[in-house]
Coordinates of C-alpha atoms in Angstrom, one line a residue:
X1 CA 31.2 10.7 -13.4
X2 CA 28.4 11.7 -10.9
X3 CA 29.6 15.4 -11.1
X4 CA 30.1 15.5 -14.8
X5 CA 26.1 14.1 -15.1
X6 CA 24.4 15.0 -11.8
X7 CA 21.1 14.5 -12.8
X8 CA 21.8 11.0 -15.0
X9 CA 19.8 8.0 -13.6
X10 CA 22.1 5.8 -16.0
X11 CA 25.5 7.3 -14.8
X12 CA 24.4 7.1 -11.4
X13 CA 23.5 3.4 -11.4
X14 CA 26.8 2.5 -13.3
X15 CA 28.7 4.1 -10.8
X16 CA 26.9 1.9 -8.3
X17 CA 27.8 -1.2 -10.0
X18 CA 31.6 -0.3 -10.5
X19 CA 31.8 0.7 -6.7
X20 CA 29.9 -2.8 -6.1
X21 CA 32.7 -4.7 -8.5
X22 CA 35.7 -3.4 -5.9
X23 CA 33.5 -4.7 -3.1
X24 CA 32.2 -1.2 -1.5
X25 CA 28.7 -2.1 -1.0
X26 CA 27.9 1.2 1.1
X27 CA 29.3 3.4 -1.7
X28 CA 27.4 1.1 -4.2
X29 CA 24.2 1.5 -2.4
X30 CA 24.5 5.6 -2.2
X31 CA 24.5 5.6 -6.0
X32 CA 22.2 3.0 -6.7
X33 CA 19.8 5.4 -4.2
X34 CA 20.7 8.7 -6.1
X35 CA 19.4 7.2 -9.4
X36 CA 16.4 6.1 -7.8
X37 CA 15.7 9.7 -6.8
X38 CA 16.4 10.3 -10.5
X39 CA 14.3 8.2 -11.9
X40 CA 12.0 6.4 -9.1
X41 CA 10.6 3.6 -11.3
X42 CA 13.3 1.0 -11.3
X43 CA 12.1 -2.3 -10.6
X44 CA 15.1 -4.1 -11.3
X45 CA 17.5 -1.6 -9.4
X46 CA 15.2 -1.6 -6.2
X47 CA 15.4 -5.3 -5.9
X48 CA 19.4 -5.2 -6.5
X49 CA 19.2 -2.7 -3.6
X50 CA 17.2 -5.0 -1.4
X51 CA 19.6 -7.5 -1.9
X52 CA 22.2 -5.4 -0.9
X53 CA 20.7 -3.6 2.1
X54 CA 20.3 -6.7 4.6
X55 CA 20.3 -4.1 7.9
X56 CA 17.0 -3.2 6.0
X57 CA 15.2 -6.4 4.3
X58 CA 15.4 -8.1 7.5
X59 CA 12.9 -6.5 9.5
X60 CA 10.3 -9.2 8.6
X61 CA 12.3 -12.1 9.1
X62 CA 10.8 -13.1 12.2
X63 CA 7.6 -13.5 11.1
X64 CA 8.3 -15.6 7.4
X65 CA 7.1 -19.2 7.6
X66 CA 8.6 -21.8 5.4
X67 CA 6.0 -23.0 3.2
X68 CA 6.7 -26.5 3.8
X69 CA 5.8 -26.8 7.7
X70 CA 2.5 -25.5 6.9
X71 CA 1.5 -28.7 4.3
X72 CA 1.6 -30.6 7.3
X73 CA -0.6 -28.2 9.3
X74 CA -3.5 -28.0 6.6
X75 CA -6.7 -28.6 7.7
X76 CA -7.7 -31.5 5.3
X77 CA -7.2 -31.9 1.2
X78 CA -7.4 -29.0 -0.6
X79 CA -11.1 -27.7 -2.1
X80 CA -11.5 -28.2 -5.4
X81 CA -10.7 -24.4 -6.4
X82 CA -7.8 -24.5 -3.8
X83 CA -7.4 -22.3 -0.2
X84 CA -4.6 -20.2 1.4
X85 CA -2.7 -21.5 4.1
X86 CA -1.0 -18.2 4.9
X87 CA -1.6 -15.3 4.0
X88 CA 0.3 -12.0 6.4
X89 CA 2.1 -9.1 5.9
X90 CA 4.4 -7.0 8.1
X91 CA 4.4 -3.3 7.5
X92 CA 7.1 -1.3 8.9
X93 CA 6.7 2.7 9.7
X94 CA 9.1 5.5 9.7
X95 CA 8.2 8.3 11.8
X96 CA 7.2 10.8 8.8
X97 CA 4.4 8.1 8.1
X98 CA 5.8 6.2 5.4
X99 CA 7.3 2.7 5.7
X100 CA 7.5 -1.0 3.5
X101 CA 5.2 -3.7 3.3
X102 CA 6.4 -7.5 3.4
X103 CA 3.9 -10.0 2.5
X104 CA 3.7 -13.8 2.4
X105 CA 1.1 -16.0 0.2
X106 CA 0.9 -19.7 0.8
X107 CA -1.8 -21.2 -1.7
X108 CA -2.2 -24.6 -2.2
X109 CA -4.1 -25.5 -5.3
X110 CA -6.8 -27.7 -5.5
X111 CA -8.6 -29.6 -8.8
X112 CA -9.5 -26.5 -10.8
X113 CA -6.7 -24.1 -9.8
X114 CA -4.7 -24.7 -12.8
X115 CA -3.6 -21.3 -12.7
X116 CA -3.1 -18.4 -9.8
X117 CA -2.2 -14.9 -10.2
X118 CA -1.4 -12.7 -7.4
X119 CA -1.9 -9.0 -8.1
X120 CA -0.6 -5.9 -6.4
X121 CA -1.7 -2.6 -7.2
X122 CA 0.4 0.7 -6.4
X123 CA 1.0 4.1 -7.5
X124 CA 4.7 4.3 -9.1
X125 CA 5.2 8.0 -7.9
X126 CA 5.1 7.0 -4.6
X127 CA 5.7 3.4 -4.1
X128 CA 7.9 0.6 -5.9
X129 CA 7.6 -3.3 -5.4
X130 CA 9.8 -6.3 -5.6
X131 CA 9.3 -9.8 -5.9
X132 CA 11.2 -11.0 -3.5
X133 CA 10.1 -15.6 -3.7
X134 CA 7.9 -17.1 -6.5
X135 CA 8.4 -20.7 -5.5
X136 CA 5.8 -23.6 -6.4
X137 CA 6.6 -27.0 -3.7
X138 CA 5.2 -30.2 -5.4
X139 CA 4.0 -32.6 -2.9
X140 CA 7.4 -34.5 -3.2
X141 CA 9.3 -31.6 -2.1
X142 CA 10.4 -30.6 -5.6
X143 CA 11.0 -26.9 -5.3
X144 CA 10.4 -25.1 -8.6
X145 CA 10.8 -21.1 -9.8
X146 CA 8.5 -21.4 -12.9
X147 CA 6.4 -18.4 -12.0
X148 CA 5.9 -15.7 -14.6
X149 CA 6.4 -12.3 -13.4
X150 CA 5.3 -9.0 -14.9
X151 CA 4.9 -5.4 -14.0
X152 CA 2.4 -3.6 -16.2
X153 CA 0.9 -0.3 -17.2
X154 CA -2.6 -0.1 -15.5
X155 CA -3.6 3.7 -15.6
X156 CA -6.3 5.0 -17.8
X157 CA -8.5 1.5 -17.4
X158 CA -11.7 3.4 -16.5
X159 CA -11.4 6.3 -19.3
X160 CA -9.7 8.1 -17.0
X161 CA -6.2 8.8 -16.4
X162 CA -4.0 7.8 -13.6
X163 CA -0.9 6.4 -12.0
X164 CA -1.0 3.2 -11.1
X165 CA 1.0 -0.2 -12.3
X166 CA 0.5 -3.9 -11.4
X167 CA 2.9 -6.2 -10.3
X168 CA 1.9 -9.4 -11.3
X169 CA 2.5 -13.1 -10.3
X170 CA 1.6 -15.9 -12.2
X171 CA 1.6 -19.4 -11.7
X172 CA 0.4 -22.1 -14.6
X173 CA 0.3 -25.9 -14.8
X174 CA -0.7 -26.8 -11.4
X175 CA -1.4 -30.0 -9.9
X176 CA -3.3 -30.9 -6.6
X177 CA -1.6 -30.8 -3.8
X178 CA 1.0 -28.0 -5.0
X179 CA 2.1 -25.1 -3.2
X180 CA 2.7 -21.8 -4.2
X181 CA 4.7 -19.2 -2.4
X182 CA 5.2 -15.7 -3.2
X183 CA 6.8 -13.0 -1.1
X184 CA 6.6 -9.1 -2.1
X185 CA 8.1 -6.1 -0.6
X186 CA 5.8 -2.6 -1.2
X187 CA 8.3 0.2 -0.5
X188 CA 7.2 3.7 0.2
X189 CA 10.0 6.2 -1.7
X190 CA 8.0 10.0 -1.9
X191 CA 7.5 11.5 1.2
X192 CA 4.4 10.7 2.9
X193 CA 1.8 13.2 1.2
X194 CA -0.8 13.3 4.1
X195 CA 1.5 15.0 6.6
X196 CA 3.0 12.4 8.5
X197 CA -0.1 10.8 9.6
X198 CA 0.3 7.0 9.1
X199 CA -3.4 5.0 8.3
X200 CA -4.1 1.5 7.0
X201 CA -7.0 -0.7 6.1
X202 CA -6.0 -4.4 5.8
X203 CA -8.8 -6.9 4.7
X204 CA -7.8 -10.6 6.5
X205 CA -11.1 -12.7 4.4
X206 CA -11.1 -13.3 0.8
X207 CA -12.6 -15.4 -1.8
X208 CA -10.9 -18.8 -0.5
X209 CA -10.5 -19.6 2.9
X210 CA -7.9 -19.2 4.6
X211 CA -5.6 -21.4 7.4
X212 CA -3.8 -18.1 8.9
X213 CA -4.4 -14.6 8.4
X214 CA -2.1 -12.0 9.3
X215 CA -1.3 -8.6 9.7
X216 CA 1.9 -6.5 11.9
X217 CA 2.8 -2.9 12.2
X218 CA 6.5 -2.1 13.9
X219 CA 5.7 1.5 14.8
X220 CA 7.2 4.4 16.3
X221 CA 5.9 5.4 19.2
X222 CA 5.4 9.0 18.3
X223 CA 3.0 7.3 15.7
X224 CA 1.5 4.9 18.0
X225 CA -1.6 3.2 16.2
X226 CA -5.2 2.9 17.4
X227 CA -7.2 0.3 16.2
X228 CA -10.6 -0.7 14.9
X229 CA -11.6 -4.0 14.0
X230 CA -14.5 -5.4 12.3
X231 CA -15.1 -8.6 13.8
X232 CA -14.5 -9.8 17.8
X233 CA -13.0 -12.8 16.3
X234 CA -9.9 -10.9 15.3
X235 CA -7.0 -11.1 17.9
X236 CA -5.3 -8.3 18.3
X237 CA -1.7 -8.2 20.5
X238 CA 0.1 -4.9 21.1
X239 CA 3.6 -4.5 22.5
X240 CA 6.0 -1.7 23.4
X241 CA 9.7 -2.5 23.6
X242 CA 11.7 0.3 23.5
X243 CA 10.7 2.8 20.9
X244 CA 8.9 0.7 18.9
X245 CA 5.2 -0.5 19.5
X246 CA 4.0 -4.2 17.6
X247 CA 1.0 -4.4 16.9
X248 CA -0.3 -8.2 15.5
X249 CA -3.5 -8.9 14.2
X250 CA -5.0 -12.5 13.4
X251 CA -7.4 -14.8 12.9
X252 CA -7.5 -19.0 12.0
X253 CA -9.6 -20.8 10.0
X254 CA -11.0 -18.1 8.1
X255 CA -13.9 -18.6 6.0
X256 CA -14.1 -17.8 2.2
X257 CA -16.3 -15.0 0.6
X258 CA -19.4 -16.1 -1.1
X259 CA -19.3 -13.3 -4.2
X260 CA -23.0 -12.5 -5.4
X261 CA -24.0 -10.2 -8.1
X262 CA -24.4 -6.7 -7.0
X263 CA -23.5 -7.3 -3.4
X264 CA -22.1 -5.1 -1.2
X265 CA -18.7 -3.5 -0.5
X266 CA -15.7 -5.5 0.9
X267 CA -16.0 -3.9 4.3
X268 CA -19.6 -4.8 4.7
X269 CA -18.6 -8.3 4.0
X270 CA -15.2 -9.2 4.7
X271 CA -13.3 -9.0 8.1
X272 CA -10.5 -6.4 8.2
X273 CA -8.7 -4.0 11.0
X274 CA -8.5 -0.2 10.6
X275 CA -5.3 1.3 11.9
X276 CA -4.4 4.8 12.4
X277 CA -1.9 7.5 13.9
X278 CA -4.9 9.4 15.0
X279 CA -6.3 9.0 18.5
X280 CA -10.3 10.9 18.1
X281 CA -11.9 13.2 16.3
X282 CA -10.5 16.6 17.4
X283 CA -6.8 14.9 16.3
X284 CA -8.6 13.9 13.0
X285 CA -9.5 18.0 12.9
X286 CA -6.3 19.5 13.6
X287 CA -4.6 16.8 11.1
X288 CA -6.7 18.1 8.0
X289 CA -6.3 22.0 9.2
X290 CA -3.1 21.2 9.2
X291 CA -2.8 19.1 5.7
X292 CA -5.0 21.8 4.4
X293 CA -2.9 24.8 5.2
X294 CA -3.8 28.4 4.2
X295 CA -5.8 26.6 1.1
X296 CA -9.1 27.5 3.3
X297 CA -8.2 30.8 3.8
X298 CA -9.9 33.6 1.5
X299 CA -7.5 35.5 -1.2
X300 CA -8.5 39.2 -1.5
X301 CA -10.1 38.4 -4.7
X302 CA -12.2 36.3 -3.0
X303 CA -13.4 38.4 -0.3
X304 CA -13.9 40.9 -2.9
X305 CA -16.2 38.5 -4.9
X306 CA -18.0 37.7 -1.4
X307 CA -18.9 41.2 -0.7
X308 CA -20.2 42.0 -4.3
X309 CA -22.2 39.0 -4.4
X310 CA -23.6 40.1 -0.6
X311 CA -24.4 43.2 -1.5
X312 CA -26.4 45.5 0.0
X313 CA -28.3 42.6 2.0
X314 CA -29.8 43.9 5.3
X315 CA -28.1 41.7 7.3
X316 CA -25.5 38.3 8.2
X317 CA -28.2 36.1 7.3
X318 CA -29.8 37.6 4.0
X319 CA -25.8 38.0 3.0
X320 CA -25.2 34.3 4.1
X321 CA -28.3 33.6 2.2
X322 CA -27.3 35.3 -1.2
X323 CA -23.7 34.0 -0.9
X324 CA -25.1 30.1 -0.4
X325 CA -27.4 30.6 -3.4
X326 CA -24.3 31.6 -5.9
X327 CA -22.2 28.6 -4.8
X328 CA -25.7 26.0 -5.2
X329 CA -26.4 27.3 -8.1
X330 CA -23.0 29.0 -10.4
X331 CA -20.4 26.1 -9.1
X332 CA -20.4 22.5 -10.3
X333 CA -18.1 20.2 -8.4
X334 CA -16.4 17.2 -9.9
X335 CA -14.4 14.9 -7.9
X336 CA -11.5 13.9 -9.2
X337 CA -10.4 12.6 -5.7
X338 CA -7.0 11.1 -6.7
X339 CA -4.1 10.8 -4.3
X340 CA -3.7 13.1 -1.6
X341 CA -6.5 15.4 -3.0
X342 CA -9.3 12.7 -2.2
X343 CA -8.5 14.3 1.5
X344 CA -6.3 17.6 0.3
X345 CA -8.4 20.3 -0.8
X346 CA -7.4 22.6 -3.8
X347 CA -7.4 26.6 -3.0
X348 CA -10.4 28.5 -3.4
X349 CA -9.3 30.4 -5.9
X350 CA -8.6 27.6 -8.1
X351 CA -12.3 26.4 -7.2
X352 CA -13.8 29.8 -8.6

């Protein structure tokens, strides 16, 4: 079938599913794989594969708490808009710079938190997620899986066109005392666009407080991560074993955010950690000459334009003056600084 319709998503995911009905999981897996490179944005098939790939999905499984212990462990009755018990996430790299993000939500609702949505934002041409839990634990130890879950179409929302999609979590109905647990898994499947650098903001405050805040990297060491933090009251632990470096950032009893009207930016306000592949300032250079390739570099076109504009200007800085007052005054710049090209830049060819 595959080599009758090579480039057929559909075939290539039935195939999976007939290999996986006479119990060959690792041939099942292959195809399920080739019709995500087919057609990337498969919700449903990614979380089949997750299922199916344990040697992967585990990699967090030392760090997931079971909801219940931490009822017992809450600092007091719940505030009337509710607060988070747990929230962490485990991000595993690959050497190229991308990698998958596990996270974990514990919220326990309070008097007016009838409902709670959890939102994740992404790009679906380079990134997929899966729902991995939506449990809500009533106070009596009833376990229910009543959540509502959606994926929608969020591109376009500010007039202007882009990729993006939300997965979405809801939970309605609740009571006092009830816990809600969701678990995610953000999955990197594009190669990394920035040229196998790895860098990572994670915010650990929000608008409710919080019992435990969390965040890991598992790391290669050839991408071993420096680290900035925002606050000294972040703890921040950082193993080697083997080829791998861990790097575990936390803080307890994390107060909520105070929104105001017109206030400033999250990272003026909130506490978060800064983590990247690159070690100073010359590294940050020769990352970007390199990302930017011969893009800088002047096509004959261009030098030809630079001359004429020049002239016959006595001398470097009457020609450097001339050429500066072309660009100020003849070029408008509009950022459009989506994806890659918020760093990337386009060739100057295409600029003029």
């Amino acid at each position: 079938i595959l080599a009758r319709f090579p480039y057929d998503a559909d075939a290539a995911e039935a195939v999976g599913t007939m290999r996986l009905g006479r119990g060959d999981t690792q041939g099942a897996l292959v195809a399920y794989r080739h019709s995500l490179e087919l057609r990337p944005h498969q919700p449903e098939l990614r979380a089949k594969i997750q299922a199916l790939d344990t040697a992967r999905s585990d990699f967090a499984a030392a760090w997931r708490i079971e909801p219940s212990t931490l009822r017992a462990k809450a600092p007091g009755p719940a505030p009337e808009a509710g607060d988070l018990l747990l929230d962490q996430r485990v991000t595993r790299v690959y050497p190229g710079g991308t990698g998958e993000t596990w996270s974990q939500v514990v919220f326990r609702a309070g008097k007016s938190s009838k409902d709670r949505y959890f939102s994740l934002d992404y790009d679906p041409t380079l990134r997929s997620v899966t729902t991995l839990s939506a449990r809500r634990l009533r106070p009596d130890g009833t376990v229910l899986e009543t959540a509502e879950i959606e994926d929608v179409d969020a591109s376009g929302g500010q007039g202007l066109y882009f990729e993006q999609r939300t997965s979405r979590v809801h939970f309605s109905d609740l009571e006092p005392g009830d816990l809600v647990a969701v678990e995610q898994l953000l999955s990197d499947f594009a190669d990394n666009p920035f040229g196998g650098m790895y860098g990572d903001i994670a915010g650990l405050q929000w608008l409710e407080p919080c019992a435990l805040a969390r965040v890991v990297w598992l790391v290669p060491q050839v991408l071993a991560l420096h680290i900035g933090k925002s606050t000294p009251e972040l703890r921040v632990r950082t193993e080697t074993t083997g080829e791998v470096q861990t790097v575990v950032v936390e803080r307890e009893a994390v107060p909520k955010i105070d929104p105001e009207p017109g206030m400033p930016g999250y990272t003026e306000v909130a506490d978060y950690v800064h983590a990247t592949s690159l070690a100073d300032w010359p590294a940050v250079g020769a990352w970007f000459r390199k990302l930017a390739g011969n893009l800088l570099d002047p096509t004959p076109e261009v030098e030809a334009l630079a001359r004429e504009i020049a002239g016959e200007a006595a001398d470097d800085e009457a020609k450097l003056a001339r050429l500066f007052d072309c660009v100020a005054r003849k070029i408008r710049y509009v950022g459009l600084e989506f994806g890659v090209h918020g760093y990337k830049p386009y060739g100057v060819q295409a600029t003029l």
